[in-house]
Coordinates of C-alpha atoms in Angstrom, one line a residue:
X1 CA 0.0 0.0 0.0
X2 CA 1.2 3.5 -0.8
X3 CA 1.9 5.9 1.9
X4 CA -0.7 8.6 2.5
X5 CA 0.6 12.1 1.9
X6 CA 1.3 14.2 5.0
X7 CA -1.6 16.3 6.1
X8 CA -1.0 19.9 5.1
X9 CA -1.2 22.7 7.6
X10 CA -4.8 23.7 8.1
X11 CA -6.0 27.0 6.8
X12 CA -9.2 28.2 8.3
X13 CA -11.7 30.2 6.2
X14 CA -14.5 31.9 8.0
X15 CA -17.7 32.1 5.9
X16 CA -20.5 34.6 5.9
X17 CA -23.4 32.7 4.3
X18 CA -26.2 34.8 3.1
X19 CA -29.2 32.7 2.2
X20 CA -30.2 29.4 4.0
X21 CA -32.8 28.0 1.6
X22 CA -32.4 24.7 -0.2
X23 CA -29.0 25.6 -1.6
X24 CA -27.5 27.3 1.4
X25 CA -28.6 24.5 3.7
X26 CA -27.3 21.8 1.4
X27 CA -24.0 23.6 1.1
X28 CA -23.7 23.6 4.9
X29 CA -24.6 19.9 4.9
X30 CA -22.0 19.2 2.3
X31 CA -19.3 20.9 4.3
X32 CA -20.4 19.0 7.4
X33 CA -20.2 15.7 5.5
X34 CA -16.9 16.5 3.9
X35 CA -15.1 18.1 6.9
X36 CA -12.5 15.4 7.4
X37 CA -11.8 15.2 3.7
X38 CA -11.4 19.0 3.4
X39 CA -8.9 18.9 6.3
X40 CA -6.9 15.8 5.2
X41 CA -6.9 16.2 1.4
X42 CA -7.0 20.0 1.1
X43 CA -5.7 21.4 4.4
X44 CA -8.9 23.5 4.8
X45 CA -11.1 24.0 7.8
X46 CA -14.4 25.9 7.2
X47 CA -16.1 27.8 10.0
X48 CA -19.2 29.9 9.7
X49 CA -19.0 33.3 11.3
X50 CA -22.4 34.5 10.1
X51 CA -25.5 33.2 8.5
X52 CA -28.3 35.5 7.2
X53 CA -31.8 34.7 6.0
X54 CA -34.6 36.9 4.8
X55 CA -37.3 35.8 7.2
X56 CA -35.9 33.1 9.5
X57 CA -33.5 35.0 11.7
X58 CA -29.7 35.3 11.6
X59 CA -26.6 33.9 13.3
X60 CA -23.4 35.8 14.2
X61 CA -20.6 33.9 15.8
X62 CA -17.3 35.7 15.4
X63 CA -15.2 32.8 16.7
X64 CA -16.9 30.6 14.1
X65 CA -19.1 27.5 14.2
X66 CA -18.6 24.3 12.3
X67 CA -21.2 23.4 9.7
X68 CA -22.6 20.7 12.0
X69 CA -23.1 23.3 14.7
X70 CA -24.8 25.7 12.3
X71 CA -27.2 22.9 11.2
X72 CA -27.9 22.1 14.9
X73 CA -28.8 25.7 15.6
X74 CA -31.0 25.8 12.5
X75 CA -32.8 22.7 13.8
X76 CA -33.3 24.3 17.2
X77 CA -30.8 22.0 19.0
X78 CA -28.3 24.7 20.1
X79 CA -24.8 24.1 18.6
X80 CA -22.2 26.1 20.4
X81 CA -21.4 29.4 22.1
X82 CA -21.1 32.7 20.4
X83 CA -23.4 35.5 19.4
X84 CA -25.5 33.0 17.4
X85 CA -26.1 30.6 20.2
X86 CA -29.2 32.4 21.3
X87 CA -27.6 34.9 23.7
X88 CA -28.3 38.5 23.2
X89 CA -31.5 37.9 21.3
X90 CA -33.1 41.2 20.4
X91 CA -36.7 42.1 19.7
X92 CA -38.0 40.1 16.8
X93 CA -35.6 37.2 17.5
X94 CA -37.1 33.7 17.6
X95 CA -35.7 30.8 19.4
X96 CA -36.1 27.1 19.0
X97 CA -38.3 26.2 16.1
X98 CA -37.1 24.1 13.2
X99 CA -35.3 26.0 10.5
X100 CA -35.1 29.2 12.7
X101 CA -32.0 31.0 13.7
X102 CA -32.0 32.5 17.2
X103 CA -31.2 36.1 16.4
X104 CA -33.3 38.7 14.6
X105 CA -33.2 39.0 10.8
X106 CA -30.2 41.2 10.1
X107 CA -29.4 42.8 6.8
X108 CA -26.6 41.0 4.9
X109 CA -24.6 44.2 4.7
X110 CA -24.5 44.4 8.5
X111 CA -23.4 40.8 8.8
X112 CA -20.6 41.4 6.3
X113 CA -19.6 44.6 8.1
X114 CA -19.3 42.7 11.4
X115 CA -15.9 41.7 10.0
X116 CA -15.9 38.2 11.4
X117 CA -15.6 36.4 8.0
X118 CA -13.1 36.4 5.2
X119 CA -15.3 34.6 2.6
X120 CA -18.7 35.7 1.4
X121 CA -21.1 33.0 0.0
X122 CA -24.1 34.8 -1.6
X123 CA -27.0 32.3 -2.0
X124 CA -30.0 34.6 -1.8
X125 CA -32.8 34.3 -4.3
X126 CA -32.8 36.5 -7.4
X127 CA -34.9 39.5 -6.5
X128 CA -37.2 41.2 -9.1
X129 CA -34.9 44.2 -9.5
X130 CA -32.1 42.6 -11.4
X131 CA -30.2 41.2 -8.4
X132 CA -29.7 44.5 -6.7
X133 CA -29.5 43.0 -3.2
X134 CA -27.0 40.4 -4.2
X135 CA -25.0 43.0 -6.1
X136 CA -24.9 45.1 -2.9
X137 CA -23.8 42.1 -0.9
X138 CA -20.9 41.4 -3.3
X139 CA -20.0 45.1 -3.4
X140 CA -19.7 45.1 0.4
X141 CA -17.9 41.9 0.7
X142 CA -15.3 42.7 -1.9
X143 CA -14.9 46.2 -0.5
X144 CA -14.3 44.8 3.0
X145 CA -11.5 42.5 1.5
X146 CA -13.5 39.3 1.3
X147 CA -13.3 36.7 -1.4
X148 CA -16.8 36.1 -2.8
X149 CA -18.8 33.2 -4.2
X150 CA -22.3 33.7 -5.7
X151 CA -24.9 31.3 -7.1
X152 CA -27.2 34.3 -7.8
X153 CA -27.2 34.9 -11.5
X154 CA -28.3 38.5 -11.1
X155 CA -24.9 40.1 -10.3
X156 CA -23.2 38.3 -13.2
X157 CA -26.1 39.0 -15.7
X158 CA -26.4 42.7 -14.7
X159 CA -23.1 43.9 -13.3
X160 CA -20.3 41.4 -14.0
X161 CA -17.6 43.6 -15.4
X162 CA -17.7 46.2 -12.6
X163 CA -17.8 43.5 -9.9
X164 CA -14.9 41.6 -11.6
X165 CA -12.9 44.8 -11.8
X166 CA -13.6 45.6 -8.1
X167 CA -12.5 42.1 -7.1
X168 CA -9.2 42.5 -9.1
X169 CA -8.6 46.0 -7.6
X170 CA -8.9 44.5 -4.1
X171 CA -6.8 41.4 -4.9
X172 CA -9.8 39.2 -4.2
X173 CA -11.5 36.3 -6.0
X174 CA -15.0 36.4 -7.4
X175 CA -16.4 32.9 -8.3
X176 CA -19.8 32.0 -9.7
X177 CA -19.9 28.6 -11.2
X178 CA -23.4 27.9 -9.9
X179 CA -24.9 31.0 -11.6
X180 CA -25.9 29.3 -14.8
X181 CA -25.9 25.5 -14.7
X182 CA -26.0 24.6 -11.0
X183 CA -22.9 22.6 -10.3
X184 CA -22.1 21.7 -13.9
X185 CA -18.7 23.1 -14.9
X186 CA -19.0 25.7 -17.6
X187 CA -17.0 28.7 -16.6
X188 CA -14.2 26.6 -15.0
X189 CA -14.3 24.1 -17.9
X190 CA -13.6 26.9 -20.4
X191 CA -10.9 28.4 -18.2
X192 CA -9.1 25.2 -17.3
X193 CA -9.7 22.8 -20.2
X194 CA -9.9 25.0 -23.2
X195 CA -6.9 27.3 -23.0
X196 CA -6.5 29.6 -25.9
X197 CA -10.0 29.0 -27.3
X198 CA -12.3 31.8 -28.2
X199 CA -16.0 31.3 -27.5
X200 CA -17.8 32.3 -30.7
X201 CA -21.3 31.5 -29.4
X202 CA -23.4 29.0 -27.6
X203 CA -26.8 27.4 -27.8
X204 CA -28.4 26.0 -24.6
X205 CA -31.4 24.7 -22.7
X206 CA -31.2 26.5 -19.4
X207 CA -34.6 26.2 -17.8
X208 CA -36.1 22.9 -16.5
X209 CA -39.5 24.4 -15.6
X210 CA -40.3 25.1 -19.2
X211 CA -39.0 21.6 -20.1
X212 CA -41.5 20.0 -17.7
X213 CA -44.4 22.1 -18.8
X214 CA -43.8 21.5 -22.5
X215 CA -43.3 17.8 -22.0
X216 CA -46.6 17.5 -20.0
X217 CA -48.4 19.4 -22.7
X218 CA -47.1 16.9 -25.2
X219 CA -49.1 14.3 -23.2
X220 CA -52.3 16.3 -23.5
X221 CA -52.1 18.2 -20.2
X222 CA -53.3 21.9 -20.5
X223 CA -50.8 24.7 -19.7
X224 CA -52.5 25.7 -16.4
X225 CA -52.5 22.0 -15.1
X226 CA -48.9 21.5 -16.3
X227 CA -47.8 24.6 -14.5
X228 CA -49.6 23.6 -11.3
X229 CA -47.9 20.2 -11.4
X230 CA -44.4 21.6 -11.7
X231 CA -45.1 24.1 -8.9
X232 CA -46.3 21.2 -6.7
X233 CA -43.1 19.3 -7.5
X234 CA -41.0 22.3 -6.5
X235 CA -39.5 23.0 -9.9
X236 CA -41.3 26.3 -10.4
X237 CA -41.7 29.2 -7.9
X238 CA -45.0 30.3 -6.4
X239 CA -44.8 33.1 -9.0
X240 CA -43.5 31.3 -12.0
X241 CA -43.4 34.3 -14.4
X242 CA -39.6 34.4 -14.1
X243 CA -39.4 31.0 -15.7
X244 CA -42.3 30.8 -18.2
X245 CA -41.7 34.4 -19.5
X246 CA -38.1 33.7 -20.2
X247 CA -36.5 36.0 -17.6
X248 CA -34.5 33.3 -15.9
X249 CA -33.2 32.0 -19.3
X250 CA -32.3 35.6 -20.4
X251 CA -30.4 36.2 -17.2
X252 CA -28.4 33.0 -17.6
X253 CA -27.8 33.9 -21.3
X254 CA -26.5 37.3 -20.4
X255 CA -24.3 35.9 -17.5
X256 CA -22.6 33.3 -19.7
X257 CA -22.1 35.8 -22.6
X258 CA -20.7 38.5 -20.2
X259 CA -18.1 36.2 -18.7
X260 CA -17.0 34.1 -21.7
X261 CA -17.7 36.6 -24.6
X262 CA -17.2 40.0 -22.9
X263 CA -20.7 40.9 -24.1
X264 CA -21.3 43.8 -21.8
X265 CA -25.1 43.1 -21.9
X266 CA -27.9 42.8 -19.5
X267 CA -31.0 40.5 -19.7
X268 CA -32.9 43.5 -21.1
X269 CA -30.7 43.2 -24.2
X270 CA -32.0 39.6 -24.8
X271 CA -35.3 39.3 -26.7
X272 CA -37.2 36.5 -25.1
X273 CA -40.2 34.3 -25.8
X274 CA -42.9 33.4 -23.2
X275 CA -44.5 30.0 -23.3
X276 CA -47.8 31.3 -21.9
X277 CA -49.6 31.2 -25.3
X278 CA -48.4 27.8 -26.3
X279 CA -51.3 25.3 -26.8
X280 CA -51.5 21.6 -26.4
X281 CA -52.3 21.4 -30.1
X282 CA -49.1 23.1 -31.1
X283 CA -47.0 20.9 -28.8
X284 CA -48.6 17.7 -30.0
X285 CA -48.4 18.7 -33.7
X286 CA -44.7 19.4 -33.2
X287 CA -44.2 16.0 -31.7
X288 CA -46.2 14.3 -34.4
X289 CA -43.7 15.8 -36.9
X290 CA -40.9 14.2 -34.9
X291 CA -39.7 17.4 -33.4
X292 CA -39.6 18.9 -29.9
X293 CA -40.4 22.3 -28.5
X294 CA -37.7 23.8 -26.3
X295 CA -36.8 27.2 -25.0
X296 CA -33.3 27.7 -26.5
X297 CA -30.9 30.3 -25.3
X298 CA -28.4 31.4 -28.0
X299 CA -25.6 33.9 -28.3
X300 CA -23.1 34.6 -31.0
X301 CA -20.4 37.2 -31.8
X302 CA -21.7 39.9 -34.1
X303 CA -20.0 40.0 -37.5
X304 CA -17.8 37.1 -38.4
X305 CA -19.4 34.5 -36.1
X306 CA -22.9 35.3 -37.5
X307 CA -21.6 34.7 -41.0
X308 CA -19.7 31.6 -40.0
X309 CA -22.5 29.8 -38.2
X310 CA -25.5 31.0 -40.1
X311 CA -29.0 31.3 -38.6
X312 CA -29.9 30.4 -35.0
X313 CA -31.2 26.8 -34.5
X314 CA -34.7 26.5 -35.7
X315 CA -34.4 29.6 -38.0
X316 CA -35.4 33.1 -37.1
X317 CA -33.5 36.4 -37.2
X318 CA -30.5 37.4 -35.1
X319 CA -31.2 39.5 -32.0
X320 CA -29.9 43.0 -31.6
X321 CA -26.3 43.2 -30.3
X322 CA -25.8 43.8 -26.6
X323 CA -24.8 47.1 -25.1
X324 CA -21.2 46.4 -26.0
X325 CA -22.2 45.7 -29.7
X326 CA -20.2 42.5 -29.8
X327 CA -22.7 39.8 -29.0
X328 CA -26.2 39.0 -30.3
X329 CA -28.4 36.9 -28.0
X330 CA -32.0 35.4 -28.0
X331 CA -34.2 33.2 -25.9
X332 CA -36.5 31.6 -28.4
X333 CA -39.2 28.9 -28.3
X334 CA -37.7 26.6 -30.9
X335 CA -38.6 23.4 -32.7
X336 CA -35.7 20.9 -32.5
X337 CA -35.2 18.0 -34.8
X338 CA -34.1 14.6 -33.3
X339 CA -30.6 15.1 -34.7
X340 CA -30.1 18.4 -32.8
X341 CA -27.8 17.9 -29.9
X342 CA -30.2 19.7 -27.5
X343 CA -33.2 17.5 -28.5
X344 CA -32.6 15.2 -25.5
X345 CA -32.6 17.9 -22.9
X346 CA -35.8 17.1 -21.1
X347 CA -37.1 17.4 -17.5
X348 CA -34.3 18.5 -15.2
X349 CA -31.6 18.0 -17.8
X350 CA -29.8 21.2 -18.9
X351 CA -27.3 21.4 -21.7
X352 CA -25.1 23.9 -23.5
X353 CA -23.3 23.8 -26.8
X354 CA -20.1 25.9 -26.6
X355 CA -19.0 26.9 -30.1
X356 CA -15.3 27.6 -30.1
X357 CA -12.8 28.7 -32.7
X358 CA -10.2 26.0 -32.0
X359 CA -12.1 23.0 -30.4
X360 CA -15.2 23.2 -32.5
X361 CA -18.4 22.6 -30.5
X362 CA -18.2 21.2 -27.0
X363 CA -21.4 20.0 -25.4
X364 CA -21.9 20.0 -21.6
X365 CA -25.0 18.4 -20.0
X366 CA -26.3 18.1 -16.5
X367 CA -28.9 15.6 -15.5
X368 CA -30.9 16.3 -12.4
X369 CA -30.4 20.0 -12.0
X370 CA -31.3 20.1 -8.3
X371 CA -30.2 22.1 -5.2
X372 CA -27.6 19.5 -4.4
X373 CA -25.8 20.3 -7.6
X374 CA -25.9 24.1 -7.0
X375 CA -24.5 23.5 -3.5
X376 CA -21.7 21.6 -5.1
X377 CA -20.9 24.6 -7.2
X378 CA -20.3 26.6 -4.0
X379 CA -18.1 23.8 -2.7
X380 CA -16.1 23.6 -5.9
X381 CA -15.6 27.4 -5.9
X382 CA -14.5 27.3 -2.3
X383 CA -11.8 24.8 -3.2
X384 CA -10.8 26.8 -6.2
X385 CA -10.3 29.9 -4.1
X386 CA -8.5 27.9 -1.4
X387 CA -6.1 26.5 -4.0
X388 CA -5.6 29.8 -5.9
X389 CA -7.3 28.6 -9.1

């Protein structure tokens, strides 16, 4: 048997976690489960100095709590001393109940300013104002000298370049692998495995809610019933407009184009189709012709890439270029033929075709796009920051 490498000296990172919904909680569970592996294989110890939620209290423990201790506090079982142990509870604080933190809801900016953490994890939901809250969190974290990870697509879709420049000016890292395809490596794949390649464009299926609705309609289920079903299954929000009207897909399109194509666009620059007016008759007729309806997100470089690649999949006209004038993007309801690489993207499967100048087209697909995968994206970004990647 080979000799196990010596355990490296432990480096402790103190995390301020904003958002403790499905993704934030699962990230905490992942860190708790992988604590020994992080220490032995990576020389990393993760402590939580602060946890913030929008409606379930907050936790501030400047000395840091382990992930297991945070989960115990969230479950009402205590979990260690410190500001977050229930001491010093102010008006509005709630103790005990499952899923509740013991201290009052505290603005994320204040938790960041407390200065107990050196790494910000931004896992709040996308707000209806273009991710302004998440952008403010990242602004504050980077300004205070923290590295930052976000799975909120808003900051990358609306304000990527400025935030990236801010991080660079502070000598900090900004990571966001989970902003577009949950834990599926897209940004890191391009950076690490396709050196020297230029991304000329991409085509993708980025929204599982619309996949489920269109597939259900193909079985004769009306739009309203199909929507109610995906809401009951937890794939769509209580207000599903973000998904069915293409806003989620447009934000992911802008985010990917901004990072990998220097698009300088926002989701407002991306024309988008809604599936509200789609009928069962249209879906079944498409299927009868051997094709499949999908919401396809596309982007391409203006000019030479448009000429080289021709029309977007399914036909149609190119979208206006983004604010920077370099990239054209669309979110279109498209009929895909069986031979199209995105034809098989159904249910919770997401997939993207990366069109490069040197490697041709590279396809990346993720089956079961669920909160566990998004939590892994935070975990992988954490390791990348720790290892200087």
